PDB file of C-alpha atoms in Angstrom:
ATOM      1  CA  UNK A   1    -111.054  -2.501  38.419  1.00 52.00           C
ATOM      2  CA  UNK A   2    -110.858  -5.897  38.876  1.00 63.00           C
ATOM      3  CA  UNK A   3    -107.134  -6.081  37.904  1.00 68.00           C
ATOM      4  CA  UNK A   4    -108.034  -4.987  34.772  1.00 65.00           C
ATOM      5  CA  UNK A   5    -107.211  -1.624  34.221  1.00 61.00           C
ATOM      6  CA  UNK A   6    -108.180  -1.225  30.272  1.00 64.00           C
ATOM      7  CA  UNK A   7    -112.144  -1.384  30.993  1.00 62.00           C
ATOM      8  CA  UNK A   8    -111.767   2.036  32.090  1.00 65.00           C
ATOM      9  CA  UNK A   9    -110.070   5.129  30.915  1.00 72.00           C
ATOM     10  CA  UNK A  10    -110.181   8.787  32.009  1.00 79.00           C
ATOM     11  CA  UNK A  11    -109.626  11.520  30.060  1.00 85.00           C
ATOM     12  CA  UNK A  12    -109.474  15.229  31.619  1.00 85.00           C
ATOM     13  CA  UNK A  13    -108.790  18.292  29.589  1.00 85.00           C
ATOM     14  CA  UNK A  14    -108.674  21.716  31.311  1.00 83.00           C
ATOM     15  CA  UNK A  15    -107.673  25.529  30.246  1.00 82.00           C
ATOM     16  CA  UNK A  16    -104.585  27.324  33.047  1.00 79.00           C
ATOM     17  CA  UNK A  17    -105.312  31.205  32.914  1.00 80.00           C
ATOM     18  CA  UNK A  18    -102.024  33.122  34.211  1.00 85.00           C
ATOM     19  CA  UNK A  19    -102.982  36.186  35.780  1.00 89.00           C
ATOM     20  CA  UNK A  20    -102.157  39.535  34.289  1.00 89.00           C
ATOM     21  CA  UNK A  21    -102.839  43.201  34.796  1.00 91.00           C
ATOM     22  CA  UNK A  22    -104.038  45.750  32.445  1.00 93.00           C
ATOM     23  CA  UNK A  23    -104.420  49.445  32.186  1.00 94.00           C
ATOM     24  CA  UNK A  24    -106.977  52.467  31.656  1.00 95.00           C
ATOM     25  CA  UNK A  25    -104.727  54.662  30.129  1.00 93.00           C
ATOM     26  CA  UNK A  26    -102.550  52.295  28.874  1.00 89.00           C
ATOM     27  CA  UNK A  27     -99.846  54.859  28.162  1.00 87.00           C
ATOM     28  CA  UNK A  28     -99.286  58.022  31.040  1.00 86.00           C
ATOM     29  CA  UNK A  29     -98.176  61.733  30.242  1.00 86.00           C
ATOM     30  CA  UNK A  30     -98.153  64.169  32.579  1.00 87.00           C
ATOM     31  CA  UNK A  31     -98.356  67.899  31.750  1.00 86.00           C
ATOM     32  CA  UNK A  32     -95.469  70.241  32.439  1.00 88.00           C
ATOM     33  CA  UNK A  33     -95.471  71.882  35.781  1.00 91.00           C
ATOM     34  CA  UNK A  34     -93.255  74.945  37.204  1.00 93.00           C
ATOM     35  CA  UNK A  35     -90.272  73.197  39.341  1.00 93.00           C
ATOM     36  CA  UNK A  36     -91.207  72.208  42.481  1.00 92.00           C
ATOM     37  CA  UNK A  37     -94.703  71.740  41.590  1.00 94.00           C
ATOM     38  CA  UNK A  38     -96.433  68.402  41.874  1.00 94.00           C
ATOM     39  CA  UNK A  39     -98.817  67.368  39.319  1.00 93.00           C
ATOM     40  CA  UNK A  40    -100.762  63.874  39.221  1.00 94.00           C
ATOM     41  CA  UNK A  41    -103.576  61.864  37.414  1.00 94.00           C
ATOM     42  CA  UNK A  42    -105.243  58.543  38.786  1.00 95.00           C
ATOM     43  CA  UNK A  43    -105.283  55.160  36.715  1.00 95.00           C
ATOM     44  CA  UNK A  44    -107.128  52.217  36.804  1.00 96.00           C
ATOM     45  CA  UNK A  45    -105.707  49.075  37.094  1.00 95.00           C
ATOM     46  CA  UNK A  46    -107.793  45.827  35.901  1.00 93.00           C
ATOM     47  CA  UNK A  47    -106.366  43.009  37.128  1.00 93.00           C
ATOM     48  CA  UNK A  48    -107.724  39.519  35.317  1.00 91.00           C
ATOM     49  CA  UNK A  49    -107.696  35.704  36.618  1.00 89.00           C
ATOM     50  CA  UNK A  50    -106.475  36.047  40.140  1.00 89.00           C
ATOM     51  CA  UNK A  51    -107.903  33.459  41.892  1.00 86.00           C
ATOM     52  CA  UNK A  52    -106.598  34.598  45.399  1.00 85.00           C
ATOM     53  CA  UNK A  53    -105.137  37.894  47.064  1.00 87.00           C
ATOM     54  CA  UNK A  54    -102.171  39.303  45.871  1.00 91.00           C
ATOM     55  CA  UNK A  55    -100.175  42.438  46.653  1.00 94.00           C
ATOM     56  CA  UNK A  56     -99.440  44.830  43.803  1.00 94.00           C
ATOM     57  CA  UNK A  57     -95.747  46.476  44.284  1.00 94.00           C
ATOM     58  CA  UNK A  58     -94.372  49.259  42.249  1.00 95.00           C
ATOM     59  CA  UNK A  59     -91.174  49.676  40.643  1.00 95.00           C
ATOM     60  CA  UNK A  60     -90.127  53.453  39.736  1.00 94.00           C
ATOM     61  CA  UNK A  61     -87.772  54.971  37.757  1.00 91.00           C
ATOM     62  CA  UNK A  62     -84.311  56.313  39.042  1.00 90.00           C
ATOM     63  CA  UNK A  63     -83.327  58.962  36.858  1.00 88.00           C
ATOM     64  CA  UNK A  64     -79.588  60.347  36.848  1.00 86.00           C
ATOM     65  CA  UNK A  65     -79.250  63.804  36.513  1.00 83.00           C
ATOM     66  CA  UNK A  66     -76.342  65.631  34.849  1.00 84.00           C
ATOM     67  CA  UNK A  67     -74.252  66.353  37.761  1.00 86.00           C
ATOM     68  CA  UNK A  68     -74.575  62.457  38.739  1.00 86.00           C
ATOM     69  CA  UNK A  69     -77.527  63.080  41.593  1.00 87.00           C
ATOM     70  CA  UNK A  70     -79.709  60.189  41.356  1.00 89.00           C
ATOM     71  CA  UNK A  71     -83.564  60.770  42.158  1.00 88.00           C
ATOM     72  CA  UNK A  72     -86.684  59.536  41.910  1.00 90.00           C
ATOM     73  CA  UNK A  73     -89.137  61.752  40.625  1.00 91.00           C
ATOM     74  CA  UNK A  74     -92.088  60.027  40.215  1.00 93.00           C
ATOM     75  CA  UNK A  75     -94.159  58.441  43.289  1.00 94.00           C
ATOM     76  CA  UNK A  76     -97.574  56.293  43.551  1.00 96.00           C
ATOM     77  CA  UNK A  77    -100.414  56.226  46.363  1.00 96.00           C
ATOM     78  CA  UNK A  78    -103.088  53.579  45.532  1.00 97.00           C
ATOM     79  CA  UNK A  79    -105.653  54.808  48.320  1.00 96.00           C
ATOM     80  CA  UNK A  80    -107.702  52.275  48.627  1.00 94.00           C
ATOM     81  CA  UNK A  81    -104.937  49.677  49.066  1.00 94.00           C
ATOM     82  CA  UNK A  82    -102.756  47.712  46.757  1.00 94.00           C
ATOM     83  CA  UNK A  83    -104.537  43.949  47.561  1.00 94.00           C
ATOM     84  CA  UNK A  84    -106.356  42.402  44.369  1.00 92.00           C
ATOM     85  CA  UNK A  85    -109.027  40.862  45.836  1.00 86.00           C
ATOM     86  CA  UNK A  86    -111.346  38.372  44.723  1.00 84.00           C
ATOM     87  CA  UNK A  87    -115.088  39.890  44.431  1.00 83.00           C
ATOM     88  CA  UNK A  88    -118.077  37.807  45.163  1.00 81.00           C
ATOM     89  CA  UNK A  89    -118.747  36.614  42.145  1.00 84.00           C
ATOM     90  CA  UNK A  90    -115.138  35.852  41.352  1.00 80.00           C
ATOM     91  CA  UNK A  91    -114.125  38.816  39.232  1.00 86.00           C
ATOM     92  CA  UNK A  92    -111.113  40.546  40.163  1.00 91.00           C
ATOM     93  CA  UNK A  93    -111.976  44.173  41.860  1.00 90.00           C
ATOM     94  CA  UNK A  94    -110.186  47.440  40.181  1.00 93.00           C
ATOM     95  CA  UNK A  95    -107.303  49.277  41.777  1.00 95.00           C
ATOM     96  CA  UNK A  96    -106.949  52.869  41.504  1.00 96.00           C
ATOM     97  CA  UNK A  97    -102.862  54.363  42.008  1.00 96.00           C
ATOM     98  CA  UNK A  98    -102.860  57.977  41.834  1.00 97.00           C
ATOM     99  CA  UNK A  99     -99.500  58.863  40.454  1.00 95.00           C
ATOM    100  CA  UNK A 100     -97.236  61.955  40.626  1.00 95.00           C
ATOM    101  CA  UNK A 101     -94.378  63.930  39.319  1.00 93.00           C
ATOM    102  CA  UNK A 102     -92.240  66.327  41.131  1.00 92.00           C
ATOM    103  CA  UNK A 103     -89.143  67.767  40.648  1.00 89.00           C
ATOM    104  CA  UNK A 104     -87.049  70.989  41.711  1.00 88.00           C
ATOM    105  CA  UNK A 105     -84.690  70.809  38.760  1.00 87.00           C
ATOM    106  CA  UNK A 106     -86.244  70.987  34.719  1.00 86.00           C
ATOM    107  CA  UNK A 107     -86.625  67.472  33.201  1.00 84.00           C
ATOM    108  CA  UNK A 108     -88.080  65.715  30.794  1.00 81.00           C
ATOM    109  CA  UNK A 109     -87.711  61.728  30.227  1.00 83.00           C
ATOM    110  CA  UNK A 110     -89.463  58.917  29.171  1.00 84.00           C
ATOM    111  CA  UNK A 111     -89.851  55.836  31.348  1.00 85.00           C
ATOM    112  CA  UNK A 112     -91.485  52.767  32.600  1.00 89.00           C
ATOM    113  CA  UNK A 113     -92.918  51.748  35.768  1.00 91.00           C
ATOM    114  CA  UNK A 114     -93.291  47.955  37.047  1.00 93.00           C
ATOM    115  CA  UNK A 115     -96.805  46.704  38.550  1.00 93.00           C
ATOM    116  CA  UNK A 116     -95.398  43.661  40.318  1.00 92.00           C
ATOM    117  CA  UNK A 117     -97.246  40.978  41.873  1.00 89.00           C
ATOM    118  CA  UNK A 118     -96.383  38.891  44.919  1.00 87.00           C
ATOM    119  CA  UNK A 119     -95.404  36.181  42.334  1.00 84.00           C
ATOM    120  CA  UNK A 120     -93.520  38.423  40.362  1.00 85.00           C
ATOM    121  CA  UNK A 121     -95.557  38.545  37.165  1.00 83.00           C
TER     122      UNK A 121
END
């Protein structure tokens, strides 16, 4: 620059995309069962703008029951793993979690579940 650094002047502008998830259902009902009976759907989840691997964790609902027991009814099995991976031509690949309700004692309840990434989004 010839120690004369207003000849030249660089300008860069760029767009930061923040990773997110998405759902297909968005919203998840389950149909009544007879105690002890399990019953499950699958979902898809889309996950958008991850540029490398990341592990999706799950965060389920602890419901307290009248006498003060503590359970978790609902569990997840995602089984083709729980990685988002990059594809090859840099779209995210889908996740399916199959999810399920079980329970020996008659409940209803409305919660939410947490799709976690490694970075906590």
């Amino acid at each position: 620059l010839n120690d004369n650094p207003s000849l030249y002047k660089i300008t860069l502008s760029g767009t930061m995309k923040s990773p997110k998830i998405n759902f297909d259902p968005p919203f998840l009902m389950l149909m009544p069962v007879p105690l002890d009976v399990k019953t499950e759907t699958a979902i898809s989840i889309i996950p958008e703008d991850y540029l490398r691997q990341s592990r999706i964790q799950v965060e389920l609902p602890e419901l307290e029951l009248d006498d003060g027991d503590r359970i978790y009814p609902l569990s997840v099995q995602f089984p083709e793993g729980q990685d988002i991976a990059l594809s090859s031509d840099g779209t995210n690949e889908e996740l399916i979690c199959h999810i399920s309700f079980r329970s020996s004692r008659p409940m209803s309840f409305l919660g939410n579940m947490f799709f976690i990434d490694e970075e906590e989004n």
